[in-house]
Amino acid sequence: DAKTTQPPSMDCAEGRAANLPCNHSTISGNEYVYWYRQIHSQGPQYIIHGLKNNETNEMASLIITEDRKSSTLILPHATLRDTAVYYCIVRVIRGGSTSYDKVIFGPGTSLSVIP
Amino acid sequence: SAVISQKPSRDICQRGTSLTIQCQVDSQVTMMFWYRQQPGQSLTLIATANQGSEATYESGFVIDKFPISRPNLTFSTLTVSNMSPEDSSIYLCSVVGGRQFYGYTFGSGTRLTVV
């Protein structure tokens, strides 16, 4: 299963873009990159996911490099409520007679948005 | 995405006792997952629970300590047995969302303190 590495912590000024990097150099061709965040004392919240194309939704943008070995989550205008731990995850799904689908969490990046 | 109700939200228990955590989902899901989050740490997968089969435990977790039931497609329980203070953690259940590639939905967690 592909592992991910992220910086342990980052700061971002309120109103500025937050760019959170993630390395997943051992990712396989059919494995998706997912991003979640966890605000203190709550369950993780889905943000966005992608395979090889850049993706955007109402929360964030995901930029995946052409070789798929790394990606960047972009929060375009960070607010204080975006302060959280952000997890970059490779989702392993294997079909066939034995279904296999699980998410392994790394330590994540603790993002602090500063007024 | 699915809506998960997890009970209890928190509990304080005496060492040597057991606690059963319930996870109710508002739609039928094939796979449910149980995670543990120790203080200040990331999430660790305990086991995968599929309806109609034995739960699959991750390395370091055993059925005698964390028995799991999965009686139907909307409900699961995790029991933390013979508790010690080291079991003090947040326990979370998770399911794959309504659309497979939407991602995982997490419950709000059970904060367990063992004294």
PDB file of C-alpha atoms in Angstrom:
ATOM      1  CA  ASP A   1       0.000   0.000   0.000  1.00  0.00           C
ATOM      2  CA  ALA A   2       1.306   3.420  -0.961  1.00  0.00           C
ATOM      3  CA  LYS A   3       2.484   5.620   1.895  1.00  0.00           C
ATOM      4  CA  THR A   4       2.268   9.379   2.078  1.00  0.00           C
ATOM      5  CA  THR A   5       4.540  11.976   3.645  1.00  0.00           C
ATOM      6  CA  GLN A   6       3.467  15.449   4.695  1.00  0.00           C
ATOM      7  CA  PRO A   7       5.081  18.281   6.636  1.00  0.00           C
ATOM      8  CA  PRO A   8       4.017  18.045  10.272  1.00  0.00           C
ATOM      9  CA  SER A   9       2.832  21.646  10.519  1.00  0.00           C
ATOM     10  CA  MET A  10       2.241  24.810   8.499  1.00  0.00           C
ATOM     11  CA  ASP A  11       1.046  28.345   9.127  1.00  0.00           C
ATOM     12  CA  CYS A  12      -1.026  30.444   6.772  1.00  0.00           C
ATOM     13  CA  ALA A  13      -2.242  34.028   7.028  1.00  0.00           C
ATOM     14  CA  GLU A  14      -5.997  34.482   7.026  1.00  0.00           C
ATOM     15  CA  GLY A  15      -7.283  35.313   3.544  1.00  0.00           C
ATOM     16  CA  ARG A  16      -4.246  33.899   1.799  1.00  0.00           C
ATOM     17  CA  ALA A  17      -4.043  30.634  -0.095  1.00  0.00           C
ATOM     18  CA  ALA A  18      -2.912  27.611   1.889  1.00  0.00           C
ATOM     19  CA  ASN A  19      -0.869  25.137  -0.120  1.00  0.00           C
ATOM     20  CA  LEU A  20      -0.436  21.766   1.566  1.00  0.00           C
ATOM     21  CA  PRO A  21       2.008  19.369  -0.098  1.00  0.00           C
ATOM     22  CA  CYS A  22       1.975  15.578  -0.051  1.00  0.00           C
ATOM     23  CA  ASN A  23       4.401  13.013  -1.411  1.00  0.00           C
ATOM     24  CA  HIS A  24       3.144   9.590  -2.498  1.00  0.00           C
ATOM     25  CA  SER A  25       6.015   8.324  -4.632  1.00  0.00           C
ATOM     26  CA  THR A  26       4.967   4.640  -4.457  1.00  0.00           C
ATOM     27  CA  ILE A  27       1.413   5.213  -5.643  1.00  0.00           C
ATOM     28  CA  SER A  28       0.042   2.706  -8.149  1.00  0.00           C
ATOM     29  CA  GLY A  29      -1.794   3.564 -11.329  1.00  0.00           C
ATOM     30  CA  ASN A  30      -5.275   2.795 -10.021  1.00  0.00           C
ATOM     31  CA  GLU A  31      -4.904   4.328  -6.568  1.00  0.00           C
ATOM     32  CA  TYR A  32      -6.668   7.565  -5.785  1.00  0.00           C
ATOM     33  CA  VAL A  33      -5.377  10.445  -3.692  1.00  0.00           C
ATOM     34  CA  TYR A  34      -7.832  11.612  -1.039  1.00  0.00           C
ATOM     35  CA  TRP A  35      -7.673  14.561   1.304  1.00  0.00           C
ATOM     36  CA  TYR A  36      -9.464  14.756   4.636  1.00  0.00           C
ATOM     37  CA  ARG A  37      -9.284  17.169   7.493  1.00  0.00           C
ATOM     38  CA  GLN A  38     -10.004  16.822  11.167  1.00  0.00           C
ATOM     39  CA  ILE A  39     -11.017  19.759  13.269  1.00  0.00           C
ATOM     40  CA  HIS A  40     -10.345  19.272  16.939  1.00  0.00           C
ATOM     41  CA  SER A  41     -12.509  16.591  18.569  1.00  0.00           C
ATOM     42  CA  GLN A  42     -14.501  15.880  15.403  1.00  0.00           C
ATOM     43  CA  GLY A  43     -14.459  12.986  12.936  1.00  0.00           C
ATOM     44  CA  PRO A  44     -12.428  13.473   9.742  1.00  0.00           C
ATOM     45  CA  GLN A  45     -14.199  15.348   6.967  1.00  0.00           C
ATOM     46  CA  TYR A  46     -13.819  14.573   3.279  1.00  0.00           C
ATOM     47  CA  ILE A  47     -12.364  17.426   1.202  1.00  0.00           C
ATOM     48  CA  ILE A  48     -11.504  16.223  -2.273  1.00  0.00           C
ATOM     49  CA  HIS A  49     -10.013  13.350  -4.226  1.00  0.00           C
ATOM     50  CA  GLY A  50      -8.373  12.722  -7.602  1.00  0.00           C
ATOM     51  CA  LEU A  51      -6.667  10.153  -9.772  1.00  0.00           C
ATOM     52  CA  LYS A  52      -4.442  12.035 -12.212  1.00  0.00           C
ATOM     53  CA  ASN A  53      -6.258  15.191 -13.273  1.00  0.00           C
ATOM     54  CA  ASN A  54      -6.493  18.361 -11.245  1.00  0.00           C
ATOM     55  CA  GLU A  55      -9.759  18.666  -9.356  1.00  0.00           C
ATOM     56  CA  THR A  56     -11.697  21.554  -7.848  1.00  0.00           C
ATOM     57  CA  ASN A  57     -14.772  21.720  -5.687  1.00  0.00           C
ATOM     58  CA  GLU A  58     -16.370  24.250  -3.381  1.00  0.00           C
ATOM     59  CA  MET A  59     -13.850  23.578  -0.636  1.00  0.00           C
ATOM     60  CA  ALA A  60     -10.499  23.240  -2.347  1.00  0.00           C
ATOM     61  CA  SER A  61      -8.394  22.423  -5.389  1.00  0.00           C
ATOM     62  CA  LEU A  62      -6.187  19.387  -5.829  1.00  0.00           C
ATOM     63  CA  ILE A  63      -3.142  19.543  -8.052  1.00  0.00           C
ATOM     64  CA  ILE A  64      -1.549  16.188  -8.910  1.00  0.00           C
ATOM     65  CA  THR A  65       1.810  16.085 -10.663  1.00  0.00           C
ATOM     66  CA  GLU A  66       2.028  14.368 -14.020  1.00  0.00           C
ATOM     67  CA  ASP A  67       4.019  11.464 -12.583  1.00  0.00           C
ATOM     68  CA  ARG A  68       1.464  11.228  -9.716  1.00  0.00           C
ATOM     69  CA  LYS A  69       4.204  11.059  -7.123  1.00  0.00           C
ATOM     70  CA  SER A  70       3.051  14.156  -5.319  1.00  0.00           C
ATOM     71  CA  SER A  71       0.075  16.434  -4.941  1.00  0.00           C
ATOM     72  CA  THR A  72      -0.901  19.768  -3.405  1.00  0.00           C
ATOM     73  CA  LEU A  73      -4.127  20.694  -1.698  1.00  0.00           C
ATOM     74  CA  ILE A  74      -5.007  24.355  -2.135  1.00  0.00           C
ATOM     75  CA  LEU A  75      -7.417  26.233   0.116  1.00  0.00           C
ATOM     76  CA  PRO A  76      -7.799  29.416  -1.938  1.00  0.00           C
ATOM     77  CA  HIS A  77      -8.752  31.846   0.830  1.00  0.00           C
ATOM     78  CA  ALA A  78      -7.962  30.363   4.216  1.00  0.00           C
ATOM     79  CA  THR A  79     -10.148  31.320   7.166  1.00  0.00           C
ATOM     80  CA  LEU A  80      -9.694  30.711  10.870  1.00  0.00           C
ATOM     81  CA  ARG A  81     -12.174  27.842  10.592  1.00  0.00           C
ATOM     82  CA  ASP A  82      -9.738  26.038   8.288  1.00  0.00           C
ATOM     83  CA  THR A  83      -7.375  25.457  11.205  1.00  0.00           C
ATOM     84  CA  ALA A  84      -7.233  21.655  11.388  1.00  0.00           C
ATOM     85  CA  VAL A  85      -5.105  18.585  10.741  1.00  0.00           C
ATOM     86  CA  TYR A  86      -5.076  17.721   7.045  1.00  0.00           C
ATOM     87  CA  TYR A  87      -4.541  14.140   5.940  1.00  0.00           C
ATOM     88  CA  CYS A  88      -3.347  13.083   2.508  1.00  0.00           C
ATOM     89  CA  ILE A  89      -4.315   9.478   1.878  1.00  0.00           C
ATOM     90  CA  VAL A  90      -3.931   6.934  -0.870  1.00  0.00           C
ATOM     91  CA  ARG A  91      -7.038   4.850  -1.150  1.00  0.00           C
ATOM     92  CA  VAL A  92      -6.486   1.221  -1.967  1.00  0.00           C
ATOM     93  CA  ILE A  93      -9.374  -0.509  -3.676  1.00  0.00           C
ATOM     94  CA  ARG A  94      -9.049  -4.014  -4.999  1.00  0.00           C
ATOM     95  CA  GLY A  95     -11.993  -5.846  -6.482  1.00  0.00           C
ATOM     96  CA  GLY A  96     -12.453  -9.476  -7.298  1.00  0.00           C
ATOM     97  CA  SER A  97     -13.687 -12.202  -5.038  1.00  0.00           C
ATOM     98  CA  THR A  98     -12.253 -10.542  -1.948  1.00  0.00           C
ATOM     99  CA  SER A  99     -13.093  -6.888  -1.738  1.00  0.00           C
ATOM    100  CA  TYR A 100     -10.374  -4.751  -0.286  1.00  0.00           C
ATOM    101  CA  ASP A 101     -10.950  -1.146   0.498  1.00  0.00           C
ATOM    102  CA  LYS A 102      -9.349   0.668   3.352  1.00  0.00           C
ATOM    103  CA  VAL A 103      -7.771   3.955   4.235  1.00  0.00           C
ATOM    104  CA  ILE A 104      -4.557   4.235   6.188  1.00  0.00           C
ATOM    105  CA  PHE A 105      -3.924   7.565   7.870  1.00  0.00           C
ATOM    106  CA  GLY A 106      -0.488   9.097   8.231  1.00  0.00           C
ATOM    107  CA  PRO A 107       0.313  11.784  10.806  1.00  0.00           C
ATOM    108  CA  GLY A 108      -1.020  14.605   8.609  1.00  0.00           C
ATOM    109  CA  THR A 109      -0.221  18.336   8.519  1.00  0.00           C
ATOM    110  CA  SER A 110      -1.426  20.578  11.301  1.00  0.00           C
ATOM    111  CA  LEU A 111      -2.468  23.824   9.594  1.00  0.00           C
ATOM    112  CA  SER A 112      -2.779  26.948  11.681  1.00  0.00           C
ATOM    113  CA  VAL A 113      -4.513  29.917  10.060  1.00  0.00           C
ATOM    114  CA  ILE A 114      -3.284  33.093  11.676  1.00  0.00           C
ATOM    115  CA  PRO A 115      -5.345  36.304  11.872  1.00  0.00           C
TER     116      PRO A 115
ATOM    117  CA  SER B   1     -22.988  10.801   1.730  1.00  0.00           C
ATOM    118  CA  ALA B   2     -24.139   8.524   4.540  1.00  0.00           C
ATOM    119  CA  VAL B   3     -25.041   9.899   7.975  1.00  0.00           C
ATOM    120  CA  ILE B   4     -23.539   8.076  10.949  1.00  0.00           C
ATOM    121  CA  SER B   5     -24.780   8.119  14.515  1.00  0.00           C
ATOM    122  CA  GLN B   6     -22.250   6.904  17.041  1.00  0.00           C
ATOM    123  CA  LYS B   7     -23.051   6.215  20.710  1.00  0.00           C
ATOM    124  CA  PRO B   8     -22.003   7.004  23.343  1.00  0.00           C
ATOM    125  CA  SER B   9     -20.262  10.239  22.478  1.00  0.00           C
ATOM    126  CA  ARG B  10     -18.084   9.928  25.569  1.00  0.00           C
ATOM    127  CA  ASP B  11     -17.721   7.764  28.642  1.00  0.00           C
ATOM    128  CA  ILE B  12     -15.548   7.359  31.695  1.00  0.00           C
ATOM    129  CA  CYS B  13     -15.027   3.727  32.663  1.00  0.00           C
ATOM    130  CA  GLN B  14     -13.319   1.775  35.390  1.00  0.00           C
ATOM    131  CA  ARG B  15     -10.352  -0.371  34.487  1.00  0.00           C
ATOM    132  CA  GLY B  16     -11.207  -4.015  33.977  1.00  0.00           C
ATOM    133  CA  THR B  17     -14.666  -3.303  32.621  1.00  0.00           C
ATOM    134  CA  SER B  18     -15.896  -3.360  29.016  1.00  0.00           C
ATOM    135  CA  LEU B  19     -17.633  -0.765  26.852  1.00  0.00           C
ATOM    136  CA  THR B  20     -19.661  -1.367  23.714  1.00  0.00           C
ATOM    137  CA  ILE B  21     -19.786   1.411  21.128  1.00  0.00           C
ATOM    138  CA  GLN B  22     -22.601   1.510  18.624  1.00  0.00           C
ATOM    139  CA  CYS B  23     -22.501   2.787  15.055  1.00  0.00           C
ATOM    140  CA  GLN B  24     -25.760   3.304  13.165  1.00  0.00           C
ATOM    141  CA  VAL B  25     -25.820   4.335   9.505  1.00  0.00           C
ATOM    142  CA  ASP B  26     -28.814   5.823   7.710  1.00  0.00           C
ATOM    143  CA  SER B  27     -28.254   3.698   4.592  1.00  0.00           C
ATOM    144  CA  GLN B  28     -27.079   0.197   3.793  1.00  0.00           C
ATOM    145  CA  VAL B  29     -23.325  -0.075   3.436  1.00  0.00           C
ATOM    146  CA  THR B  30     -21.166  -3.073   2.690  1.00  0.00           C
ATOM    147  CA  MET B  31     -18.026  -2.139   4.564  1.00  0.00           C
ATOM    148  CA  MET B  32     -17.675  -0.494   7.943  1.00  0.00           C
ATOM    149  CA  PHE B  33     -14.411   0.373   9.630  1.00  0.00           C
ATOM    150  CA  TRP B  34     -13.373   1.010  13.209  1.00  0.00           C
ATOM    151  CA  TYR B  35     -10.516   3.360  14.073  1.00  0.00           C
ATOM    152  CA  ARG B  36      -8.742   4.355  17.258  1.00  0.00           C
ATOM    153  CA  GLN B  37      -7.204   7.786  17.795  1.00  0.00           C
ATOM    154  CA  GLN B  38      -4.969   8.060  20.818  1.00  0.00           C
ATOM    155  CA  PRO B  39      -4.380  11.494  22.329  1.00  0.00           C
ATOM    156  CA  GLY B  40      -2.428  13.732  19.974  1.00  0.00           C
ATOM    157  CA  GLN B  41      -2.082  10.982  17.386  1.00  0.00           C
ATOM    158  CA  SER B  42      -3.463  10.147  13.966  1.00  0.00           C
ATOM    159  CA  LEU B  43      -6.136   7.550  13.314  1.00  0.00           C
ATOM    160  CA  THR B  44      -5.227   3.863  13.443  1.00  0.00           C
ATOM    161  CA  LEU B  45      -7.405   1.284  11.712  1.00  0.00           C
ATOM    162  CA  ILE B  46      -8.555  -1.421  14.115  1.00  0.00           C
ATOM    163  CA  ALA B  47     -10.622  -3.623  11.837  1.00  0.00           C
ATOM    164  CA  THR B  48     -12.898  -3.867   8.831  1.00  0.00           C
ATOM    165  CA  ALA B  49     -16.379  -5.208   9.469  1.00  0.00           C
ATOM    166  CA  ASN B  50     -18.367  -6.722   6.619  1.00  0.00           C
ATOM    167  CA  GLN B  51     -21.897  -7.975   7.127  1.00  0.00           C
ATOM    168  CA  GLY B  52     -22.121 -11.750   7.205  1.00  0.00           C
ATOM    169  CA  SER B  53     -18.450 -12.401   7.802  1.00  0.00           C
ATOM    170  CA  GLU B  54     -15.874 -12.171  10.548  1.00  0.00           C
ATOM    171  CA  ALA B  55     -14.199  -8.837  11.029  1.00  0.00           C
ATOM    172  CA  THR B  56     -10.697  -8.468   9.630  1.00  0.00           C
ATOM    173  CA  TYR B  57      -8.273  -7.082  12.215  1.00  0.00           C
ATOM    174  CA  GLU B  58      -5.155  -5.046  11.562  1.00  0.00           C
ATOM    175  CA  SER B  59      -1.810  -5.948  13.011  1.00  0.00           C
ATOM    176  CA  GLY B  60      -1.713  -5.278  16.738  1.00  0.00           C
ATOM    177  CA  PHE B  61      -5.460  -5.684  17.284  1.00  0.00           C
ATOM    178  CA  VAL B  62      -7.152  -8.937  18.308  1.00  0.00           C
ATOM    179  CA  ILE B  63     -10.738 -10.082  18.491  1.00  0.00           C
ATOM    180  CA  ASP B  64     -10.574 -10.938  22.198  1.00  0.00           C
ATOM    181  CA  LYS B  65      -9.753  -7.323  23.025  1.00  0.00           C
ATOM    182  CA  PHE B  66     -11.930  -5.626  20.396  1.00  0.00           C
ATOM    183  CA  PRO B  67     -14.830  -7.909  19.464  1.00  0.00           C
ATOM    184  CA  ILE B  68     -16.954  -6.515  16.644  1.00  0.00           C
ATOM    185  CA  SER B  69     -20.474  -7.344  15.593  1.00  0.00           C
ATOM    186  CA  ARG B  70     -22.054  -6.560  12.235  1.00  0.00           C
ATOM    187  CA  PRO B  71     -25.595  -7.961  12.365  1.00  0.00           C
ATOM    188  CA  ASN B  72     -26.918  -6.059   9.326  1.00  0.00           C
ATOM    189  CA  LEU B  73     -25.967  -3.543   6.667  1.00  0.00           C
ATOM    190  CA  THR B  74     -26.704  -0.463   8.788  1.00  0.00           C
ATOM    191  CA  PHE B  75     -25.296  -1.295  12.214  1.00  0.00           C
ATOM    192  CA  SER B  76     -22.106  -2.364  13.938  1.00  0.00           C
ATOM    193  CA  THR B  77     -20.694  -2.460  17.444  1.00  0.00           C
ATOM    194  CA  LEU B  78     -17.155  -2.380  18.783  1.00  0.00           C
ATOM    195  CA  THR B  79     -16.469  -3.593  22.306  1.00  0.00           C
ATOM    196  CA  VAL B  80     -13.371  -2.519  24.183  1.00  0.00           C
ATOM    197  CA  SER B  81     -12.805  -5.355  26.664  1.00  0.00           C
ATOM    198  CA  ASN B  82     -11.002  -5.532  29.988  1.00  0.00           C
ATOM    199  CA  MET B  83     -10.070  -1.874  29.713  1.00  0.00           C
ATOM    200  CA  SER B  84      -6.905  -0.275  31.012  1.00  0.00           C
ATOM    201  CA  PRO B  85      -5.898   3.402  31.021  1.00  0.00           C
ATOM    202  CA  GLU B  86      -3.943   2.760  27.796  1.00  0.00           C
ATOM    203  CA  ASP B  87      -7.282   2.239  26.049  1.00  0.00           C
ATOM    204  CA  SER B  88      -8.210   5.867  26.649  1.00  0.00           C
ATOM    205  CA  SER B  89      -8.760   7.142  23.116  1.00  0.00           C
ATOM    206  CA  ILE B  90     -11.317   8.347  20.635  1.00  0.00           C
ATOM    207  CA  TYR B  91     -12.944   5.472  18.754  1.00  0.00           C
ATOM    208  CA  LEU B  92     -14.492   6.213  15.366  1.00  0.00           C
ATOM    209  CA  CYS B  93     -16.543   4.225  12.927  1.00  0.00           C
ATOM    210  CA  SER B  94     -16.463   4.905   9.220  1.00  0.00           C
ATOM    211  CA  VAL B  95     -18.265   3.756   6.096  1.00  0.00           C
ATOM    212  CA  VAL B  96     -17.769   4.144   2.399  1.00  0.00           C
ATOM    213  CA  GLY B  97     -20.070   6.888   1.143  1.00  0.00           C
ATOM    214  CA  GLY B  98     -23.155   6.476  -1.003  1.00  0.00           C
ATOM    215  CA  ARG B  99     -21.098   6.629  -4.169  1.00  0.00           C
ATOM    216  CA  GLN B 100     -18.045   4.411  -3.971  1.00  0.00           C
ATOM    217  CA  PHE B 101     -15.577   6.989  -5.113  1.00  0.00           C
ATOM    218  CA  TYR B 102     -16.992   9.746  -2.984  1.00  0.00           C
ATOM    219  CA  GLY B 103     -14.903   8.549  -0.096  1.00  0.00           C
ATOM    220  CA  TYR B 104     -15.340   7.677   3.512  1.00  0.00           C
ATOM    221  CA  THR B 105     -17.756   9.177   6.010  1.00  0.00           C
ATOM    222  CA  PHE B 106     -16.826   9.200   9.668  1.00  0.00           C
ATOM    223  CA  GLY B 107     -18.869   9.239  12.810  1.00  0.00           C
ATOM    224  CA  SER B 108     -18.251  11.920  15.391  1.00  0.00           C
ATOM    225  CA  GLY B 109     -16.399   9.478  17.615  1.00  0.00           C
ATOM    226  CA  THR B 110     -16.580   8.107  21.140  1.00  0.00           C
ATOM    227  CA  ARG B 111     -14.199   9.693  23.618  1.00  0.00           C
ATOM    228  CA  LEU B 112     -13.274   6.997  26.142  1.00  0.00           C
ATOM    229  CA  THR B 113     -11.440   7.664  29.382  1.00  0.00           C
ATOM    230  CA  VAL B 114     -10.402   4.702  31.517  1.00  0.00           C
ATOM    231  CA  VAL B 115      -9.622   5.410  35.162  1.00  0.00           C
TER     232      VAL B 115
END
